[in-house]
Amino acid sequence: MLLSLLNSAYFFLATAKFGLMQWLAFNACSLSIIAYLACFICFQITRKDLVLAIALLPQYYYGTMGLFVVSWDAANLVPQITHIIITLNVIWIIFLLLKGSKYDLSST
């Protein structure tokens, strides 16, 4: 995720000469990656699943849904790889939340 964020920052800030706010406004996936990384660091410190759950919705919305909205052509290959990485992180967060669930799922 960090490498994807750095790649996006390099492309938009250095190559395309966007400003910081223009980059964040144009590439919403970067905002969701920043939110995820902040929540992941907090999770590593506190070990509370809630902070990962906070990052779940923007990750799903911008990453997983981006797989269906952005076209699958050569020009969008790198963004789609980023969307796949984000989707894998969504699956990982859901797995962690279900694994650490305090609910008894066998009684339903």
Short mmCIF file of N, CA and C in Angstrom, two decimals:
data_model
loop_
_atom_site.label_atom_id
_atom_site.label_comp_id
_atom_site.label_asym_id
_atom_site.label_seq_id
_atom_site.Cartn_x
_atom_site.Cartn_y
_atom_site.Cartn_z
N MET A 1 0.83 -1.18 0.00
CA MET A 1 0.00 0.00 0.00
C MET A 1 0.88 1.26 0.00
N LEU A 2 1.92 1.22 0.80
CA LEU A 2 2.81 2.38 0.86
C LEU A 2 3.50 2.60 -0.48
N LEU A 3 3.91 1.53 -1.13
CA LEU A 3 4.55 1.68 -2.45
C LEU A 3 3.56 2.22 -3.48
N SER A 4 2.33 1.79 -3.41
CA SER A 4 1.30 2.31 -4.32
C SER A 4 1.08 3.80 -4.08
N LEU A 5 1.06 4.19 -2.81
CA LEU A 5 0.90 5.60 -2.47
C LEU A 5 2.08 6.43 -2.97
N LEU A 6 3.29 5.92 -2.77
CA LEU A 6 4.47 6.63 -3.24
C LEU A 6 4.51 6.73 -4.76
N ASN A 7 4.09 5.66 -5.44
CA ASN A 7 4.02 5.69 -6.90
C ASN A 7 3.03 6.74 -7.38
N SER A 8 1.88 6.78 -6.74
CA SER A 8 0.87 7.77 -7.11
C SER A 8 1.37 9.19 -6.84
N ALA A 9 2.00 9.38 -5.69
CA ALA A 9 2.52 10.71 -5.36
C ALA A 9 3.58 11.14 -6.37
N TYR A 10 4.47 10.23 -6.74
CA TYR A 10 5.50 10.57 -7.72
C TYR A 10 4.87 10.95 -9.06
N PHE A 11 3.91 10.14 -9.51
CA PHE A 11 3.31 10.42 -10.81
C PHE A 11 2.60 11.77 -10.81
N PHE A 12 1.73 11.99 -9.81
CA PHE A 12 0.93 13.21 -9.84
C PHE A 12 1.71 14.45 -9.45
N LEU A 13 2.61 14.34 -8.48
CA LEU A 13 3.32 15.52 -8.01
C LEU A 13 4.55 15.85 -8.86
N ALA A 14 5.31 14.83 -9.26
CA ALA A 14 6.54 15.09 -10.00
C ALA A 14 6.33 15.08 -11.51
N THR A 15 5.63 14.08 -12.00
CA THR A 15 5.48 13.94 -13.45
C THR A 15 4.38 14.85 -14.00
N ALA A 16 3.20 14.80 -13.40
CA ALA A 16 2.07 15.57 -13.91
C ALA A 16 2.04 17.00 -13.36
N LYS A 17 2.89 17.30 -12.38
CA LYS A 17 3.01 18.64 -11.80
C LYS A 17 1.71 19.12 -11.14
N PHE A 18 0.98 18.20 -10.51
CA PHE A 18 -0.19 18.58 -9.73
C PHE A 18 0.28 19.15 -8.40
N GLY A 19 -0.55 19.97 -7.78
CA GLY A 19 -0.32 20.39 -6.41
C GLY A 19 -0.78 19.29 -5.47
N LEU A 20 -0.43 19.41 -4.21
CA LEU A 20 -0.79 18.38 -3.23
C LEU A 20 -2.30 18.20 -3.13
N MET A 21 -3.03 19.30 -3.02
CA MET A 21 -4.49 19.21 -2.90
C MET A 21 -5.13 18.73 -4.21
N GLN A 22 -4.56 19.12 -5.34
CA GLN A 22 -5.07 18.63 -6.63
C GLN A 22 -4.90 17.13 -6.74
N TRP A 23 -3.75 16.63 -6.30
CA TRP A 23 -3.49 15.19 -6.34
C TRP A 23 -4.49 14.45 -5.47
N LEU A 24 -4.68 14.92 -4.25
CA LEU A 24 -5.61 14.24 -3.33
C LEU A 24 -7.06 14.34 -3.81
N ALA A 25 -7.41 15.45 -4.47
CA ALA A 25 -8.77 15.59 -4.98
C ALA A 25 -8.98 14.72 -6.22
N PHE A 26 -7.97 14.63 -7.06
CA PHE A 26 -8.10 13.85 -8.29
C PHE A 26 -7.99 12.35 -8.05
N ASN A 27 -7.14 11.95 -7.13
CA ASN A 27 -6.91 10.53 -6.88
C ASN A 27 -7.40 10.17 -5.48
N ALA A 28 -8.67 9.88 -5.38
CA ALA A 28 -9.29 9.59 -4.08
C ALA A 28 -8.73 8.31 -3.46
N CYS A 29 -8.21 7.42 -4.26
CA CYS A 29 -7.61 6.19 -3.71
C CYS A 29 -6.44 6.53 -2.79
N SER A 30 -5.73 7.60 -3.09
CA SER A 30 -4.61 7.99 -2.24
C SER A 30 -5.10 8.39 -0.85
N LEU A 31 -6.21 9.09 -0.79
CA LEU A 31 -6.78 9.43 0.52
C LEU A 31 -7.16 8.19 1.31
N SER A 32 -7.74 7.21 0.63
CA SER A 32 -8.13 5.99 1.34
C SER A 32 -6.90 5.20 1.78
N ILE A 33 -5.83 5.24 0.99
CA ILE A 33 -4.59 4.57 1.38
C ILE A 33 -3.97 5.27 2.58
N ILE A 34 -3.98 6.60 2.59
CA ILE A 34 -3.45 7.35 3.73
C ILE A 34 -4.25 7.04 4.98
N ALA A 35 -5.59 6.98 4.85
CA ALA A 35 -6.43 6.63 6.00
C ALA A 35 -6.12 5.22 6.47
N TYR A 36 -5.95 4.30 5.53
CA TYR A 36 -5.62 2.92 5.91
C TYR A 36 -4.29 2.85 6.64
N LEU A 37 -3.27 3.52 6.11
CA LEU A 37 -1.95 3.46 6.74
C LEU A 37 -1.98 4.07 8.15
N ALA A 38 -2.73 5.16 8.31
CA ALA A 38 -2.87 5.75 9.65
C ALA A 38 -3.58 4.79 10.59
N CYS A 39 -4.64 4.17 10.11
CA CYS A 39 -5.37 3.20 10.95
C CYS A 39 -4.52 1.96 11.22
N PHE A 40 -3.73 1.53 10.26
CA PHE A 40 -2.88 0.36 10.46
C PHE A 40 -1.82 0.63 11.52
N ILE A 41 -1.24 1.83 11.49
CA ILE A 41 -0.25 2.19 12.51
C ILE A 41 -0.91 2.22 13.88
N CYS A 42 -2.11 2.81 13.96
CA CYS A 42 -2.84 2.82 15.24
C CYS A 42 -3.18 1.40 15.69
N PHE A 43 -3.52 0.53 14.75
CA PHE A 43 -3.81 -0.86 15.09
C PHE A 43 -2.57 -1.55 15.65
N GLN A 44 -1.42 -1.29 15.04
CA GLN A 44 -0.19 -1.90 15.54
C GLN A 44 0.16 -1.42 16.95
N ILE A 45 -0.20 -0.20 17.26
CA ILE A 45 0.08 0.35 18.58
C ILE A 45 -0.92 -0.14 19.62
N THR A 46 -2.22 -0.07 19.28
CA THR A 46 -3.28 -0.37 20.26
C THR A 46 -3.79 -1.79 20.21
N ARG A 47 -3.62 -2.47 19.08
CA ARG A 47 -4.16 -3.82 18.85
C ARG A 47 -5.69 -3.86 18.97
N LYS A 48 -6.34 -2.76 18.66
CA LYS A 48 -7.81 -2.71 18.66
C LYS A 48 -8.31 -2.81 17.22
N ASP A 49 -9.18 -3.78 17.00
CA ASP A 49 -9.69 -4.01 15.65
C ASP A 49 -10.53 -2.85 15.12
N LEU A 50 -11.06 -2.05 16.02
CA LEU A 50 -11.92 -0.95 15.62
C LEU A 50 -11.21 0.00 14.66
N VAL A 51 -9.95 0.26 14.88
CA VAL A 51 -9.25 1.21 14.01
C VAL A 51 -9.09 0.65 12.60
N LEU A 52 -8.97 -0.66 12.47
CA LEU A 52 -8.94 -1.24 11.12
C LEU A 52 -10.31 -1.18 10.47
N ALA A 53 -11.36 -1.34 11.27
CA ALA A 53 -12.72 -1.27 10.73
C ALA A 53 -13.02 0.12 10.19
N ILE A 54 -12.42 1.13 10.78
CA ILE A 54 -12.62 2.50 10.29
C ILE A 54 -12.09 2.63 8.86
N ALA A 55 -10.99 1.98 8.57
CA ALA A 55 -10.38 2.07 7.23
C ALA A 55 -11.08 1.20 6.20
N LEU A 56 -11.96 0.33 6.65
CA LEU A 56 -12.58 -0.64 5.74
C LEU A 56 -13.47 0.01 4.68
N LEU A 57 -14.33 0.92 5.07
CA LEU A 57 -15.28 1.50 4.12
C LEU A 57 -14.61 2.30 3.00
N PRO A 58 -13.68 3.23 3.31
CA PRO A 58 -13.04 3.93 2.18
C PRO A 58 -12.22 3.00 1.30
N GLN A 59 -11.62 1.98 1.90
CA GLN A 59 -10.85 1.02 1.11
C GLN A 59 -11.77 0.28 0.14
N TYR A 60 -12.90 -0.16 0.65
CA TYR A 60 -13.85 -0.89 -0.20
C TYR A 60 -14.40 0.03 -1.29
N TYR A 61 -14.81 1.23 -0.90
CA TYR A 61 -15.46 2.13 -1.84
C TYR A 61 -14.53 2.54 -2.97
N TYR A 62 -13.33 3.01 -2.61
CA TYR A 62 -12.44 3.53 -3.65
C TYR A 62 -11.59 2.44 -4.29
N GLY A 63 -11.25 1.41 -3.55
CA GLY A 63 -10.39 0.36 -4.09
C GLY A 63 -11.15 -0.71 -4.83
N THR A 64 -12.02 -1.40 -4.10
CA THR A 64 -12.74 -2.52 -4.70
C THR A 64 -13.72 -2.05 -5.77
N MET A 65 -14.44 -0.99 -5.50
CA MET A 65 -15.39 -0.50 -6.49
C MET A 65 -14.66 0.10 -7.70
N GLY A 66 -13.42 0.55 -7.49
CA GLY A 66 -12.62 1.06 -8.61
C GLY A 66 -12.32 -0.01 -9.64
N LEU A 67 -12.32 -1.28 -9.19
CA LEU A 67 -12.11 -2.37 -10.14
C LEU A 67 -13.20 -2.41 -11.21
N PHE A 68 -14.39 -1.96 -10.84
CA PHE A 68 -15.53 -2.03 -11.76
C PHE A 68 -15.79 -0.72 -12.49
N VAL A 69 -15.29 0.39 -11.95
CA VAL A 69 -15.55 1.70 -12.54
C VAL A 69 -14.48 2.09 -13.56
N VAL A 70 -13.21 1.82 -13.22
CA VAL A 70 -12.10 2.18 -14.09
C VAL A 70 -11.97 1.12 -15.18
N SER A 71 -11.73 1.58 -16.39
CA SER A 71 -11.64 0.64 -17.51
C SER A 71 -10.38 -0.21 -17.41
N TRP A 72 -10.44 -1.39 -17.98
CA TRP A 72 -9.32 -2.34 -17.97
C TRP A 72 -8.56 -2.24 -19.28
N ASP A 73 -7.86 -1.15 -19.48
CA ASP A 73 -7.02 -1.01 -20.67
C ASP A 73 -5.58 -0.74 -20.24
N ALA A 74 -4.70 -0.63 -21.19
CA ALA A 74 -3.27 -0.49 -20.88
C ALA A 74 -2.97 0.78 -20.10
N ALA A 75 -3.72 1.84 -20.36
CA ALA A 75 -3.47 3.11 -19.68
C ALA A 75 -3.81 3.03 -18.19
N ASN A 76 -4.69 2.14 -17.82
CA ASN A 76 -5.13 2.02 -16.43
C ASN A 76 -4.60 0.77 -15.74
N LEU A 77 -3.55 0.21 -16.24
CA LEU A 77 -3.01 -1.01 -15.65
C LEU A 77 -2.48 -0.77 -14.23
N VAL A 78 -1.71 0.28 -14.02
CA VAL A 78 -1.17 0.56 -12.68
C VAL A 78 -2.28 0.91 -11.69
N PRO A 79 -3.25 1.76 -12.06
CA PRO A 79 -4.35 1.99 -11.11
C PRO A 79 -5.12 0.71 -10.78
N GLN A 80 -5.31 -0.16 -11.73
CA GLN A 80 -6.05 -1.40 -11.45
C GLN A 80 -5.24 -2.33 -10.55
N ILE A 81 -3.92 -2.34 -10.70
CA ILE A 81 -3.09 -3.13 -9.78
C ILE A 81 -3.23 -2.57 -8.37
N THR A 82 -3.26 -1.24 -8.25
CA THR A 82 -3.47 -0.62 -6.94
C THR A 82 -4.84 -1.00 -6.39
N HIS A 83 -5.86 -1.03 -7.22
CA HIS A 83 -7.20 -1.43 -6.76
C HIS A 83 -7.20 -2.88 -6.28
N ILE A 84 -6.45 -3.73 -6.96
CA ILE A 84 -6.36 -5.14 -6.52
C ILE A 84 -5.66 -5.21 -5.16
N ILE A 85 -4.60 -4.44 -4.97
CA ILE A 85 -3.89 -4.43 -3.68
C ILE A 85 -4.82 -3.93 -2.58
N ILE A 86 -5.58 -2.89 -2.87
CA ILE A 86 -6.54 -2.38 -1.88
C ILE A 86 -7.58 -3.43 -1.56
N THR A 87 -8.08 -4.14 -2.57
CA THR A 87 -9.08 -5.18 -2.35
C THR A 87 -8.52 -6.31 -1.50
N LEU A 88 -7.28 -6.67 -1.72
CA LEU A 88 -6.65 -7.70 -0.87
C LEU A 88 -6.56 -7.23 0.58
N ASN A 89 -6.32 -5.95 0.78
CA ASN A 89 -6.31 -5.41 2.14
C ASN A 89 -7.70 -5.41 2.76
N VAL A 90 -8.72 -5.17 1.95
CA VAL A 90 -10.11 -5.25 2.44
C VAL A 90 -10.40 -6.67 2.91
N ILE A 91 -10.01 -7.65 2.11
CA ILE A 91 -10.22 -9.05 2.49
C ILE A 91 -9.46 -9.37 3.77
N TRP A 92 -8.24 -8.86 3.90
CA TRP A 92 -7.44 -9.10 5.10
C TRP A 92 -8.10 -8.49 6.33
N ILE A 93 -8.62 -7.26 6.20
CA ILE A 93 -9.29 -6.62 7.34
C ILE A 93 -10.52 -7.41 7.74
N ILE A 94 -11.33 -7.84 6.77
CA ILE A 94 -12.53 -8.62 7.09
C ILE A 94 -12.15 -9.93 7.76
N PHE A 95 -11.10 -10.57 7.28
CA PHE A 95 -10.62 -11.81 7.90
C PHE A 95 -10.22 -11.56 9.35
N LEU A 96 -9.46 -10.50 9.60
CA LEU A 96 -9.05 -10.19 10.97
C LEU A 96 -10.24 -9.89 11.87
N LEU A 97 -11.22 -9.17 11.35
CA LEU A 97 -12.39 -8.83 12.15
C LEU A 97 -13.21 -10.08 12.48
N LEU A 98 -13.36 -10.97 11.50
CA LEU A 98 -14.12 -12.20 11.76
C LEU A 98 -13.35 -13.17 12.63
N LYS A 99 -12.04 -13.22 12.46
CA LYS A 99 -11.21 -14.11 13.26
C LYS A 99 -11.22 -13.70 14.73
N GLY A 100 -11.17 -12.41 14.98
CA GLY A 100 -11.16 -11.92 16.35
C GLY A 100 -12.52 -11.62 16.90
N SER A 101 -13.56 -12.03 16.18
CA SER A 101 -14.93 -11.73 16.59
C SER A 101 -15.26 -12.36 17.93
N LYS A 102 -15.94 -11.59 18.73
CA LYS A 102 -16.34 -12.07 20.05
C LYS A 102 -17.71 -12.75 20.01
N TYR A 103 -18.28 -12.84 18.80
CA TYR A 103 -19.60 -13.42 18.64
C TYR A 103 -19.49 -14.89 18.33
N ASP A 104 -20.45 -15.65 18.78
CA ASP A 104 -20.49 -17.08 18.49
C ASP A 104 -21.30 -17.27 17.21
N LEU A 105 -20.62 -17.52 16.11
CA LEU A 105 -21.29 -17.65 14.83
C LEU A 105 -21.86 -19.05 14.62
N SER A 106 -21.49 -19.98 15.45
CA SER A 106 -21.96 -21.36 15.25
C SER A 106 -23.40 -21.57 15.71
N SER A 107 -23.93 -20.67 16.52
CA SER A 107 -25.29 -20.87 17.05
C SER A 107 -26.35 -20.37 16.09
N THR A 108 -25.98 -19.72 15.01
CA THR A 108 -26.99 -19.22 14.08
C THR A 108 -27.23 -20.16 12.94
#
